[in-house]
Structure formats: C-alpha cells, structure tokens
Coordinates of C-alpha atoms (C1' of nucleotides) in Angstrom, one line a residue:
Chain Z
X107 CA 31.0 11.9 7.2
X108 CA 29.1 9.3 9.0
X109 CA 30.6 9.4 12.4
X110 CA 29.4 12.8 13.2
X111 CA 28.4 13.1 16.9
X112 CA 25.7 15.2 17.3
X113 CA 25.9 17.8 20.6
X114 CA 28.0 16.2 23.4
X115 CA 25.1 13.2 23.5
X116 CA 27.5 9.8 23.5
X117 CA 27.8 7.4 21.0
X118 CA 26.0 4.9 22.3
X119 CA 24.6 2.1 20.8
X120 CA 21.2 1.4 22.1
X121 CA 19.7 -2.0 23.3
X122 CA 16.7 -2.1 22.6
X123 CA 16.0 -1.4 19.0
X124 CA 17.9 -2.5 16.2
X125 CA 17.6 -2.3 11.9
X126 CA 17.4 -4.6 9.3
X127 CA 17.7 -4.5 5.5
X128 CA 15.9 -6.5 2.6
X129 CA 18.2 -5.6 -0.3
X130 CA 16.7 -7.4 -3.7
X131 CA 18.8 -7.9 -6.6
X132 CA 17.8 -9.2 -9.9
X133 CA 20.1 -11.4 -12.3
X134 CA 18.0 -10.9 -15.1
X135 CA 16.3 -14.5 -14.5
X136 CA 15.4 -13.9 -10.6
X137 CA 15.5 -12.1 -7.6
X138 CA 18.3 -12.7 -5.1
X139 CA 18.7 -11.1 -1.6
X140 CA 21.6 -10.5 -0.2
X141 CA 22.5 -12.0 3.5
X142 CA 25.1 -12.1 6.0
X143 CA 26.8 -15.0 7.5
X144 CA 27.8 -13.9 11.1
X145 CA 29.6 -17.0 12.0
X146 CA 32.6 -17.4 10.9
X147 CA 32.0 -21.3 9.3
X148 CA 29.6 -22.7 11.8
X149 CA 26.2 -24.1 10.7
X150 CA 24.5 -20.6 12.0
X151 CA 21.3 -19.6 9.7
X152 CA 22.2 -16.6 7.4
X153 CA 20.7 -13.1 8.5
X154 CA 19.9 -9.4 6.9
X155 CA 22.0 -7.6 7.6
X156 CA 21.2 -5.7 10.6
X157 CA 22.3 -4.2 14.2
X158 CA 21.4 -2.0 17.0
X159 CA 20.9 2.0 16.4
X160 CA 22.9 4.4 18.2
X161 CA 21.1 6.9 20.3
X162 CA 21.8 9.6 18.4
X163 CA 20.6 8.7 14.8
X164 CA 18.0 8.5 12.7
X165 CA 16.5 5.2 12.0
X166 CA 16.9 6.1 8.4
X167 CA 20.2 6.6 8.8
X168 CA 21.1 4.1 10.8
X169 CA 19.6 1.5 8.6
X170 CA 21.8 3.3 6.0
X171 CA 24.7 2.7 8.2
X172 CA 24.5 -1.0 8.9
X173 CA 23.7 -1.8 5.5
X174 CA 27.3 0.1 5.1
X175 CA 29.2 -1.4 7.5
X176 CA 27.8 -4.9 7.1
X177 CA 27.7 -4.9 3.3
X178 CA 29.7 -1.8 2.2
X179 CA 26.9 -1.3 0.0
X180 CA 26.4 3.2 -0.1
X181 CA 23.9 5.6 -1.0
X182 CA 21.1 2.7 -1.5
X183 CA 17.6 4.3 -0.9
X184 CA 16.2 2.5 1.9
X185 CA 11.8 2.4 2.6
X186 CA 10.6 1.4 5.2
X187 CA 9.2 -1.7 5.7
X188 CA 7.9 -1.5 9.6
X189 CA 8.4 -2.6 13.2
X190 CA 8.7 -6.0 14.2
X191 CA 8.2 -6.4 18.4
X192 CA 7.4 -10.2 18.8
X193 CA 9.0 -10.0 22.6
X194 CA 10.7 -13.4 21.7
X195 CA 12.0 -12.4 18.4
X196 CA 15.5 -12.5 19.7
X197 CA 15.5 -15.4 22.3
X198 CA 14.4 -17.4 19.1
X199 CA 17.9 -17.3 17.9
X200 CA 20.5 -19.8 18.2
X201 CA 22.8 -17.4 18.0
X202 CA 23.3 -14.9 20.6
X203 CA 26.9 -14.0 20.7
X204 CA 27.2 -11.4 18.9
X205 CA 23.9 -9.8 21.1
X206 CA 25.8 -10.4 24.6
X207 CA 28.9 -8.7 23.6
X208 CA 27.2 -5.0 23.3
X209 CA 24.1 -5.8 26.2
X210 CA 24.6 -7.4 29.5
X211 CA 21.2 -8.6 29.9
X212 CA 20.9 -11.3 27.6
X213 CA 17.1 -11.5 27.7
X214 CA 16.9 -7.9 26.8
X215 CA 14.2 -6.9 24.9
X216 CA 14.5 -6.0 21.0
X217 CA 12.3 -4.9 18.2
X218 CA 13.9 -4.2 15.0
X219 CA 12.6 -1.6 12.2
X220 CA 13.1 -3.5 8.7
X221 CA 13.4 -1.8 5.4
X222 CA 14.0 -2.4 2.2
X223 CA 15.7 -1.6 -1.3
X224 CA 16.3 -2.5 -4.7
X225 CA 19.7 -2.3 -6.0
X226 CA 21.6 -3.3 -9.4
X227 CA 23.3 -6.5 -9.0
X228 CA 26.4 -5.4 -11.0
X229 CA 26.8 -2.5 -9.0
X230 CA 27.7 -4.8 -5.7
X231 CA 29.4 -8.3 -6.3
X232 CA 30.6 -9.6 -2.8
X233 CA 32.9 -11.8 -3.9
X234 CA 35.4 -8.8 -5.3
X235 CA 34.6 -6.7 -2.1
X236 CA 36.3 -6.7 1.0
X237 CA 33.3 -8.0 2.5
X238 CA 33.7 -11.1 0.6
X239 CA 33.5 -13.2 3.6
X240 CA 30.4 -12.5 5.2
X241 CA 27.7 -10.7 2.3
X242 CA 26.3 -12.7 -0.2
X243 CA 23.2 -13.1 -2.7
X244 CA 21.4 -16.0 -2.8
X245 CA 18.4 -16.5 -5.1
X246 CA 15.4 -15.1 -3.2
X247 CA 13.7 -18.8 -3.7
X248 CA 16.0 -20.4 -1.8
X249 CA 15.7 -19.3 1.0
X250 CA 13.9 -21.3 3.5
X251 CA 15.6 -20.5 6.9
X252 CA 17.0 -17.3 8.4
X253 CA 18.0 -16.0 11.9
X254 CA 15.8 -14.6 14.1
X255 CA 12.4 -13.7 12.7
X256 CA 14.1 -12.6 9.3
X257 CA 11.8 -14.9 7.5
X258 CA 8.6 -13.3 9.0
X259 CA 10.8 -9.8 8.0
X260 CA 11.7 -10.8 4.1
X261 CA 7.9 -12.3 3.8
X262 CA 6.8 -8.7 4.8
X263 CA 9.2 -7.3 2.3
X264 CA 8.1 -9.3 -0.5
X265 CA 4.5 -8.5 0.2
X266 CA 5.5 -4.6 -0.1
X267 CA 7.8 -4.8 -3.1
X268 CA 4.6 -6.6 -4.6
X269 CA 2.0 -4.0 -3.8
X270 CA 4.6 -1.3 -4.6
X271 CA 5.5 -2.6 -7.9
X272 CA 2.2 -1.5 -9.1
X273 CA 1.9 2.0 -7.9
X274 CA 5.7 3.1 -8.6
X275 CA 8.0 2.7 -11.7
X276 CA 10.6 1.3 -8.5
X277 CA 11.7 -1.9 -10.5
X278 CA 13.7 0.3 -12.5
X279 CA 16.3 0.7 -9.6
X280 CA 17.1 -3.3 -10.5
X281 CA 18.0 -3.4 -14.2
X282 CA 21.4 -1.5 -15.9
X283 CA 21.4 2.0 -17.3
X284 CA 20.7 0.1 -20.7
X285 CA 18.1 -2.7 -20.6
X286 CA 15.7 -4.7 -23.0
X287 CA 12.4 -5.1 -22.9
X288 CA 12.2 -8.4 -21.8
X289 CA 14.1 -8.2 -19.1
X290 CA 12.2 -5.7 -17.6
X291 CA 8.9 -8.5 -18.5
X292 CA 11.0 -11.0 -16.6
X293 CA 11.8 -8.9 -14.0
X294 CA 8.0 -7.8 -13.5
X295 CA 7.1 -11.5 -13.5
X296 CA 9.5 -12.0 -10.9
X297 CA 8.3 -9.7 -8.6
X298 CA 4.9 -10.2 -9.4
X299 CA 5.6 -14.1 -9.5
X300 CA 3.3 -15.2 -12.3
X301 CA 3.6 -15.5 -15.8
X302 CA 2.5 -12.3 -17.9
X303 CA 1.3 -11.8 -21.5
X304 CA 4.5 -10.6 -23.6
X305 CA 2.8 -8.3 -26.1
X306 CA 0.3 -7.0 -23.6
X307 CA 3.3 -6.3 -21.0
X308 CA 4.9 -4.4 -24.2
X309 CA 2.0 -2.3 -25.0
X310 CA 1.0 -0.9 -21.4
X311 CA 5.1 -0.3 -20.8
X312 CA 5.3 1.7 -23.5
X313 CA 2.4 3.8 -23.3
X314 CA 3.5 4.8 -20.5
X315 CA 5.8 6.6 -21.9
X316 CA 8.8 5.8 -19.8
X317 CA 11.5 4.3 -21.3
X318 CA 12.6 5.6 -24.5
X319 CA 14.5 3.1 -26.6
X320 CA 18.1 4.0 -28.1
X321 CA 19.7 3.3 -31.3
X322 CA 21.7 0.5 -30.0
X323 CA 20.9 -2.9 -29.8
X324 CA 22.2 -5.9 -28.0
X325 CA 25.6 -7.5 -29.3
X326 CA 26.9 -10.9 -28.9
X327 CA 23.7 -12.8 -27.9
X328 CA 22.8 -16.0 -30.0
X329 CA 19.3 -14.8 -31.0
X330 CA 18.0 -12.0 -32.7
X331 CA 19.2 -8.6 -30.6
X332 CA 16.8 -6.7 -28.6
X333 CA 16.5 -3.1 -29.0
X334 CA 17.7 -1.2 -25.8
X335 CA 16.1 1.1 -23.7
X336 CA 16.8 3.9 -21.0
X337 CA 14.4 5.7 -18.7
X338 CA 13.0 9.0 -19.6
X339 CA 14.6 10.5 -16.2
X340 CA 12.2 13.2 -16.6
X341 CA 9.0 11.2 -16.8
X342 CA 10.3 9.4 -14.1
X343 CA 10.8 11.7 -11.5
X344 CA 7.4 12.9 -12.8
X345 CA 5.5 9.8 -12.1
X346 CA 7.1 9.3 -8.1
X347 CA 5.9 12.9 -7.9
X348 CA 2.5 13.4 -9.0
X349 CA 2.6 10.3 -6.9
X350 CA 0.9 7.0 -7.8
X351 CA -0.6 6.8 -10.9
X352 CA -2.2 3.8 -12.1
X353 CA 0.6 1.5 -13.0
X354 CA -0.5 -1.6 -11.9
X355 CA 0.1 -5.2 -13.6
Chain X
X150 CA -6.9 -11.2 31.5
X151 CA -4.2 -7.9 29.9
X152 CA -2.0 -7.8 32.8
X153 CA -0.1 -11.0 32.4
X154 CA 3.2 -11.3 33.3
X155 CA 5.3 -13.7 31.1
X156 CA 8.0 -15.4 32.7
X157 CA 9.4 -13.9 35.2
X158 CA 10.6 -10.8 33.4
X159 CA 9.9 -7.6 35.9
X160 CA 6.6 -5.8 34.0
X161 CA 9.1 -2.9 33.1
X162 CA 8.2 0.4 30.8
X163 CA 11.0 -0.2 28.1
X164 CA 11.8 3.9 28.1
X165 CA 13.1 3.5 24.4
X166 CA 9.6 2.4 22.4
X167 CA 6.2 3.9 22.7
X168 CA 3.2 3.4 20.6
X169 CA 1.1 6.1 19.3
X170 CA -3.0 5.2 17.5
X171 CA -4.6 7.0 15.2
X172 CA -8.0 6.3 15.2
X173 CA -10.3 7.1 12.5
X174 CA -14.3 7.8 13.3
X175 CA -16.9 8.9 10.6
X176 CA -19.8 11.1 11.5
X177 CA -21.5 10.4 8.2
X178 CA -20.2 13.5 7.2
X179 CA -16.4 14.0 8.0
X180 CA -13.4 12.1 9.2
X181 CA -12.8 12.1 12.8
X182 CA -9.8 11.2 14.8
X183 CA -9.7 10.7 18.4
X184 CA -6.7 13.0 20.3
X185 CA -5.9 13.1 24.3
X186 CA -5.6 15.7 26.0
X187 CA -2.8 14.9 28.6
X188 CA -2.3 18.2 30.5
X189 CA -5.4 19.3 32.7
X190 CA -6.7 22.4 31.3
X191 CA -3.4 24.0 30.6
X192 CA -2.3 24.3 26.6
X193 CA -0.6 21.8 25.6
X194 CA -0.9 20.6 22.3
X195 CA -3.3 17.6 21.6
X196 CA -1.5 14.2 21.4
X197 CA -2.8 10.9 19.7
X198 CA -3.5 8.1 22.7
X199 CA 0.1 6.2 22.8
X200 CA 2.9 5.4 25.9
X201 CA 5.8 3.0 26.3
X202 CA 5.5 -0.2 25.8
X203 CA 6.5 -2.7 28.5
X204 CA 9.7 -4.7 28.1
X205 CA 7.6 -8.4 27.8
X206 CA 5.0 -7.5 25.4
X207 CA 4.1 -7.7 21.8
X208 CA 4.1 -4.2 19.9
X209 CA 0.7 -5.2 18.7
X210 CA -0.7 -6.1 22.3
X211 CA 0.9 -2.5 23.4
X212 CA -0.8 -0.7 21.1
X213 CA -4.2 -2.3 22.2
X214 CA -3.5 -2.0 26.1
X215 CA -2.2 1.6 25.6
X216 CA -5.7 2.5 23.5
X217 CA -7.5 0.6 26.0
X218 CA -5.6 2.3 28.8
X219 CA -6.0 5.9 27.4
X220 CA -9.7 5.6 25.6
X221 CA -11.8 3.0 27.3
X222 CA -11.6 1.3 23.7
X223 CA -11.2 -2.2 23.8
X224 CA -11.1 -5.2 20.7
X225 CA -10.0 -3.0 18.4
X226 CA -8.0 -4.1 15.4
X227 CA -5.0 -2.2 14.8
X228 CA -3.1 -2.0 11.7
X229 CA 0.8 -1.2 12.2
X230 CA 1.5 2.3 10.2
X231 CA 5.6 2.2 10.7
X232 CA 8.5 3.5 12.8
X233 CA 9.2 6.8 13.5
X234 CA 12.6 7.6 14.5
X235 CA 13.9 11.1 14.6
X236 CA 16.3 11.3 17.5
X237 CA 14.7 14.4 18.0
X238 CA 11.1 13.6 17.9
X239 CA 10.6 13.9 21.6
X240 CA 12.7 16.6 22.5
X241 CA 10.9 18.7 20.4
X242 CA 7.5 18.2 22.9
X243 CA 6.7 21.3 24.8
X244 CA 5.3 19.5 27.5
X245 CA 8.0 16.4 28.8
X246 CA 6.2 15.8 32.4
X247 CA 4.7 12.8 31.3
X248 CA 7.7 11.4 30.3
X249 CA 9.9 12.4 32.8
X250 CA 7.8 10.4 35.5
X251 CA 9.3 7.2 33.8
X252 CA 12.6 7.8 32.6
X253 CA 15.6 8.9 34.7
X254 CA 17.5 11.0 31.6
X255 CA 15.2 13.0 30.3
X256 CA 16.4 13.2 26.7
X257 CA 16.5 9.7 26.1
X258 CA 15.8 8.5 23.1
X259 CA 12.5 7.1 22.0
X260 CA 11.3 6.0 19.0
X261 CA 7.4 4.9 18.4
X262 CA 5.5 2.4 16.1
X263 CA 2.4 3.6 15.0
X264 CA -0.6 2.0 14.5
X265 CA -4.4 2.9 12.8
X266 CA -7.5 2.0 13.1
X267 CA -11.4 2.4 11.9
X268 CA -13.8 2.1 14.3
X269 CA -17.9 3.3 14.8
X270 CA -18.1 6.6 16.4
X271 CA -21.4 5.4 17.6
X272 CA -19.4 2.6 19.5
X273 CA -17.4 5.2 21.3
X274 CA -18.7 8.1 23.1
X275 CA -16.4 9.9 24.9
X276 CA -18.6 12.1 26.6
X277 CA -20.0 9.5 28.4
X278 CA -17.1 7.6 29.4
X279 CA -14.9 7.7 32.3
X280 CA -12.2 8.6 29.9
X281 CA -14.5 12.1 29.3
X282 CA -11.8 14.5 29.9
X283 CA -9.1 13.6 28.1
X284 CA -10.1 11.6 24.9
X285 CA -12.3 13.2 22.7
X286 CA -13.2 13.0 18.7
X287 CA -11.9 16.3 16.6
X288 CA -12.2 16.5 13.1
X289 CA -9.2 15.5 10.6
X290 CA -9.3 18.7 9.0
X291 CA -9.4 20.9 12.0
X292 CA -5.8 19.2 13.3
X293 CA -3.5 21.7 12.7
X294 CA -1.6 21.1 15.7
X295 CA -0.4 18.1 17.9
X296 CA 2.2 17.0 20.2
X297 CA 5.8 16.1 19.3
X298 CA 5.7 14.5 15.9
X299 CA 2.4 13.9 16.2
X300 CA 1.2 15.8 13.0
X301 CA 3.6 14.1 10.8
X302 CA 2.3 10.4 12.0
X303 CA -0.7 11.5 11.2
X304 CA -0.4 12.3 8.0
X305 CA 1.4 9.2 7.1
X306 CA -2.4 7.3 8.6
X307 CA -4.0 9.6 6.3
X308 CA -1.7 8.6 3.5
X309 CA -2.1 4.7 4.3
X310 CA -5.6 5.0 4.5
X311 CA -6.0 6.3 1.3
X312 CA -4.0 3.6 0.1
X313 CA -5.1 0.6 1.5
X314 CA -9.0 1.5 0.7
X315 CA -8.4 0.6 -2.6
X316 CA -6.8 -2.9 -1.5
X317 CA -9.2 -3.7 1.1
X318 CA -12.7 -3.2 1.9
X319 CA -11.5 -1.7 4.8
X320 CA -14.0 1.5 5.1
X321 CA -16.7 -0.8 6.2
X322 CA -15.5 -0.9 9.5
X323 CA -16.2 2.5 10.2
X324 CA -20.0 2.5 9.2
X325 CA -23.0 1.3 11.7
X326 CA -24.2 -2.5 10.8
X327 CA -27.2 -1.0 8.4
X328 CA -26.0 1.8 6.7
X329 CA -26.8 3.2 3.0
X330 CA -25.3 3.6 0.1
X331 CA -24.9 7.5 0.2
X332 CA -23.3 7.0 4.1
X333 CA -20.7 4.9 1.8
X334 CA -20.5 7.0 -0.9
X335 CA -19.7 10.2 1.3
X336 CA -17.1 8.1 3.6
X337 CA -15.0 7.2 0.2
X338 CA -15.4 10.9 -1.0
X339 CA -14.3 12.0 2.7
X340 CA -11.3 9.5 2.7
X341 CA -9.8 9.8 -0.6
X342 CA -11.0 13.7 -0.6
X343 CA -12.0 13.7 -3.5
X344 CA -15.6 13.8 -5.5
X345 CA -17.1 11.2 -6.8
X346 CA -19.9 10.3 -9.5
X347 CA -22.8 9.1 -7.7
X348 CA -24.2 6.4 -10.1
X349 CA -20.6 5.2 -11.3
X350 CA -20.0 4.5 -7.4
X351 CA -23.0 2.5 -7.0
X352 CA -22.3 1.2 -10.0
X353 CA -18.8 -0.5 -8.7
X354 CA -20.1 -1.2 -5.6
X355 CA -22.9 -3.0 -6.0
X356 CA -20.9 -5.4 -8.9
X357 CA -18.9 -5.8 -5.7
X358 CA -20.8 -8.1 -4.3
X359 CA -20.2 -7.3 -1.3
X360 CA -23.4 -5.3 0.1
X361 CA -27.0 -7.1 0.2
X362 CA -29.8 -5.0 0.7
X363 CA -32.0 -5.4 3.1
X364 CA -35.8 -5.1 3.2
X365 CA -35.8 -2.4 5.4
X366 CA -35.6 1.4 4.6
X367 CA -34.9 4.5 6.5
X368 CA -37.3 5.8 8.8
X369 CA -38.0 9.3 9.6
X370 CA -35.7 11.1 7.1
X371 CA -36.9 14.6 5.3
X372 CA -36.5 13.4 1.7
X373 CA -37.3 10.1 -0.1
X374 CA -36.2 7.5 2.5
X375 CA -33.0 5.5 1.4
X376 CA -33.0 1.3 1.2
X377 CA -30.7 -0.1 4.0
X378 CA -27.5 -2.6 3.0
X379 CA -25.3 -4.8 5.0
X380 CA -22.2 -6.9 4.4
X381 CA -22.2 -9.7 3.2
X382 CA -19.5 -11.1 5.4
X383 CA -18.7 -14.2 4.1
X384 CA -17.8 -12.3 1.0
X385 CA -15.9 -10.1 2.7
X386 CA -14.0 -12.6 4.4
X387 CA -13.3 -13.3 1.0
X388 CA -12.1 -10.7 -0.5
X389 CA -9.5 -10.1 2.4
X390 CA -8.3 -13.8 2.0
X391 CA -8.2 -13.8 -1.6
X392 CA -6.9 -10.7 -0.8
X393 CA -6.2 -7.5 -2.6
X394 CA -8.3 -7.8 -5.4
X395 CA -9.0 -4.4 -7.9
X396 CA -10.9 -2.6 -5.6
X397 CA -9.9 0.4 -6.6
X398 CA -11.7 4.3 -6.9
Chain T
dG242 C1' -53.5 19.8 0.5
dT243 C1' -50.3 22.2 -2.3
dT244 C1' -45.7 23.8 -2.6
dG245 C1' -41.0 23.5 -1.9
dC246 C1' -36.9 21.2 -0.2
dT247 C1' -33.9 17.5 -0.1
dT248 C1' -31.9 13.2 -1.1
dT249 C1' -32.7 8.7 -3.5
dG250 C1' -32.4 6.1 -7.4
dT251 C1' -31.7 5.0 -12.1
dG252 C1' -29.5 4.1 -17.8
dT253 C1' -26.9 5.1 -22.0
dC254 C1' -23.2 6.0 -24.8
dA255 C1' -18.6 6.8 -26.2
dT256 C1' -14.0 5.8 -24.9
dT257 C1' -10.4 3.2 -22.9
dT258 C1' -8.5 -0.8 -21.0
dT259 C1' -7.9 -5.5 -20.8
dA260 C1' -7.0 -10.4 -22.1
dA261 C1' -6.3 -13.9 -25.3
dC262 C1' -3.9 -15.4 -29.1
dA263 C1' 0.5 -17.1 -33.4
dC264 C1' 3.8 -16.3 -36.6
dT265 C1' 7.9 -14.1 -38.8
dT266 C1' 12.6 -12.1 -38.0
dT267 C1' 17.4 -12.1 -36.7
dC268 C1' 21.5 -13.7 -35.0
dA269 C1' 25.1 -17.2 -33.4
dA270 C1' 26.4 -21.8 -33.0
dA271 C1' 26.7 -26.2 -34.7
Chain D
dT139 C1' 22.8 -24.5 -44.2
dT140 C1' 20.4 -25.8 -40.6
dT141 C1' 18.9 -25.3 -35.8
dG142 C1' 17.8 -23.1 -31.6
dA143 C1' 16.4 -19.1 -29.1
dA144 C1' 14.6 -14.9 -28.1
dA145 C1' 12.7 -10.5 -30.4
dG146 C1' 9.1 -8.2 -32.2
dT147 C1' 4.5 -7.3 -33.9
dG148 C1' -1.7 -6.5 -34.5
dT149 C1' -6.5 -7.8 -34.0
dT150 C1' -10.6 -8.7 -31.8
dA151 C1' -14.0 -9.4 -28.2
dA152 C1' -15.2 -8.3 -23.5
dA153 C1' -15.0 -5.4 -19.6
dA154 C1' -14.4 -1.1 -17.2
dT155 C1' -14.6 3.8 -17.0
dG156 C1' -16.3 8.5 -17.1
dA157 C1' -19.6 11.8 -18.3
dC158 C1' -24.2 13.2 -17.9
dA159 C1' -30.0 14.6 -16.2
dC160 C1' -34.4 13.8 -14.5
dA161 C1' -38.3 11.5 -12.0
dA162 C1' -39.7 9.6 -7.3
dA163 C1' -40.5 9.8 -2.3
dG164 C1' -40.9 11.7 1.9
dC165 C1' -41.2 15.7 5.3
dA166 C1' -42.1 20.5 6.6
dA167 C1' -44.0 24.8 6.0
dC168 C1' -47.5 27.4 4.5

DNA sequence: GTTGCTTTGTGTCATTTTAACACTTTCAAA
DNA sequence: TTTGAAAGTGTTAAAATGACACAAAGCAAC
C-alpha cells in the first residue's frame, strides 16, 4: 500500500530534504516523546525519528512513512510543525554514518520539515514491538541532548502543542477511550506546564460540552473512584470544524 | 555584505528548495499583497516573489535575499509559514522556463518553505522602483489566481495571520509611525474580516497599553480631525517577550 | 455663513467569564 | 478502625464582553 510508485519517476530517495517526527505521549503523570537510538550501543545522542523523502511523495506522507518504518507506529495524524534550514544543521552531528551511506557528498546540504502528533501511550509500547531495539519514550523532561538540531525541533514542537492546546480539543488524542477527569486536568497542566485550579478546570470542561460522562466508574484504585468519561464524537468533530472556538486555558 | 560565500562550498542553487513571501501591505482600507509578474507581458499567472535557495545558506537568509532580489525590499522580518510539499506542486505551473534555466531534469522535485510578512506600503512603491515591472501590490481579495500552488500558500498566510494577531501585536507593523485609531480599527476588521464594534475596540486597545497618543491631530481631513497615536515600544517589546499574552478580538 | 456630509469620540448596563478558595466523600490498604 | 489519597462540589468578587446612540469638529458646496 505504501510502496506505490507513482508514473515511471524512480524511487529515489532525495538528498536534500529530509522529515522528522515529534510524537508526545502521556502516562497520565507526564509527557514522554518517543526517540530513536540509531547506534547500535554507542554513546550516540538519541534522535526523532526521521529520514530523507523520496522524490515522489508527499511530505505528509513521507513523514507518515518514516514515522512507520522507524517506529512501526500507523495511521498517526501528523501537523506540521515547519522547516528547519540552519545550513550546518547536519555537519553539527557526531553522527554521520547513517547520512554517507545514501549521499556521496558528505557536506550535502539538508533541511528537514518537522511535525508532530499526539498519540495514546498504550496504543504503542516499544518494548513488545519489533522495534524494541531502537524506539523508545522517554519523559519529555528529560531530555536535555539530541542529535542534530532535534532540540531546536522538539522546543518548536512544544511551543505549538502549547498554543494549540488552547484553540483545539487535540489533547484528547492522548488519554484512553475512557478517562477521568483529572487526568485530563493533569494532562492540560502538563502541556500547559503550570498548575491549574481543579474546580475551575471542571467547570469550563464541562461546559463545553464535550465529554459526556458514563455510568462506570473507576475499579481497583485506593481512593474514592472517579467517574469516567468519553468524548461526545459529534461535538468534537464539530468544534475542529467550525474551527477554533475559544477554548483556551 | 549578502553575497558571502561560507567555506568554500561552490555558491550553488540547491534545485530541490525554493522559498516563496507573502507579503502583506494595508492601504488603510484593504489588504494588499505584493505578486511578480515573471513573464514579460505574456499571461502567465501572477506568482508570489520566491526562487531556490542556495546550497550554503540559511532558509531564513534565502527568503530575505530572494525578496530583496525580486522586490527591491530589504530588512524585512520574515516569519516562516511552513513546507509545502506536493510532488506535484511544480509540474502543475503553466509556465516552467524559469525553472528550467537552473535545473537539468525538468520535473524535479521541489518543495518550498514559505514565509510572511507585514510591511508599510508607504515604504514600498513599486512604481517607482527599478523593480517596476514585475512586482507590484494587488488586493487580497482580487487574487483569484496565481502560479503553481501559489493560491493555496496563500491562503494558509491568510489563515496564520489571522491567527497570530491575536498572539501578537503584530498588525502594527503594517501601519505608518503616527497613525489613528480608526486606521487600526479598519486594519483588524480587514484582517480577521470581520466587523467590529467601534467603542468596544478602542475600548481593548487603549487598556492595552500599548498606543500613547500624541499631541498632534490630523491635518486637512473632511470631517472632525482624528488624534494621532504611536507605540509605545518599550511596551511592545514587552508584550512580545512576555509573549503571547490575551490579546485576543 | 448656513447646510450637509463625514468621521471622531464617548458611557452605561446587563451578561458572561474568570480567579480564588476548603471541606466532605469514597475506597483500599494497613 | 484508622489512615492515606484522590474525587467531587459552590460561592463570591472582579473583570471582560457585547450591545447600543448621539453630540462634536472639520471641510465643501451652496
């Protein structure tokens, strides 16, 4: 389904622009990103997942792609974050290996369209994947080095998810089907990084009339069980359409 | 002082990455955008100002040379709109000369970064520049038509204009340095399209802060002559450090 | 110099939104 | 049965919003 060649044009891959993916998770107490490790045990900095575009596709899709073939991670919704064309972006890296083996001029020139998604962290656990090796998440926090200019890249990401948080219902795409309320307050205060109010948080998420709360509650915790909610699917295809209502925090 | 040559990297067009500007001029009445016209007299569609970048320089820098290059319009600060990567974006230009004078396969592939801008129409005159024939200010809402994908970057300017005016006092940049409060008033109406109560406007804007009126009034106006304002640009440093405050219409 | 045209400039009120703030309930584990 | 931990809930004061109408100032035309 992927490999489709379009007209007779070959499948190259081409040198000088490549993809790279910001994919937050959220473990109910913070945000994690999830990075490769291209070296196989040497003391390399992690990276996002990323590579060159072929000629023929779509940046979209070839973002979608590498996410894919690096990750194995499918059908994630991927925005945009932008171009990044620092010419020394590349020649930064310690690494170059990996670069040399599809270009033969080493100080070729680069820039890199980022982008960005927000997926459910039980939907993807490395560790049981056959990517086990070389995807993982690591607590968005801890992250102080990266290859490349991926810092600059996941700063940029952070910045969006930020902005966007408050002008689409897109933190949804983090929590299960089924979620409480206050995971949805810590995820917001996660994003948002600062503490909130709980009842005001409550109030304004609930007049919004987006999640509707079911007859279930939570089982097995060693507190008093939260009631659980869904998304009203409706309202919220409603709210990305009529596009950027005020929803801000 | 543009045309330095890092290194010793050959000053190469990388055929793979162009830049495309939108610029954004106000006429105290309208939006304006300023469009090329590359063909000499024949009819070709209109084009925003944007080339290929060369292999050793910043995107950012590329955008401002290629501007420079195209307009006359120099110091400008740009702000980076996204990718645009259709495989077939180019291709689908009816007019390919251009390109072809740089590039040996003519359907390679080229994806561009685009970037926006505000500037003072009364800064830039085409008419009497030696850019006169082929740059030239049209209305937004007369573009109905313009070269390869052209239309579609514009509207995503459009859309991250409308945006980012509620983040950032950004619409000051297209107004002369003494301007009043109606000339503001219309330029939010013209870029969020939309109407807008006249005293709740001045209203918000003056709790701002950010305006200080002057002494002066206008001169030689028809109708009851309106008091003059200015930034205050130490507050509007400010607010862009601070950054993103509620600034929102 | 009076009339008409055009844009400026101004205030109130009702409604909605925001921020700050504390205690009781429920469950599991010890 | 006690303890710990998170859930859940309401009021009030302050601020922001949206709707709305008329007098003042200048120029031009007569």
């Amino acid at each position: 389904m992927k490999q489709e060649i379009k007209k007779n044009a070959p499948q190259e891959l081409n040198p000088n622009v490549s993809v790279d993916c910001v994919i937050f998770g959220f473990d109910f107490d913070k945000l994690n990103v999830l990075v490769i490790d291209r070296a196989d045990g040497t003391s390399v900095p992690l990276a996002l997942p990323g590579n060159l575009i072929y000629n023929h596709e779509h940046l979209d899709q070839a973002a979608i792609r590498v996410l894919e073939e690096l990750t194995g991670l499918r059908n994630i919704y991927l925005e945009q974050i932008g171009a990044f064309g620092d010419p020394q972006r590349i020649s930064k890296a310690s690494d170059q290996s990996w670069l040399q083996k599809v270009r033969d001029q080493p100080e070729a020139r680069v820039i890199t369209v980022a982008y960005f998604s927000l997926v459910k962290m039980e939907d993807y656990i490395p560790q049981a994947s056959s990517f086990a090796k070389s995807a993982a998440w690591v607590p968005l926090n801890d992250i102080h080095e990266l290859a490349f200019d991926h810092l600059e890249i996941l700063s940029a990401a952070k910045r969006q998810l930020k902005q966007m948080i408050n002008i689409r219902p897109i933190g949804f795409n983090l929590l299960p089907e089924k979620f409480t309320l206050g995971q949805l307050h810590k995820l917001y205060e996660a994003i948002l990084d600062k503490p909130m109010d709980k009842r005001n948080f409550r109030r304004k998420i609930q007049k919004l009339n987006l999640v509707k709360s079911l007859e279930e509650k939570q089982l097995g915790v060693p507190h008093k069980p939260s009631q659980l909610f869904m998304f009203d699917e409706k309202k919220y295809q409603n709210l990305m359409q009529t596009g950027i209502n005020n929803f801000g925090f």
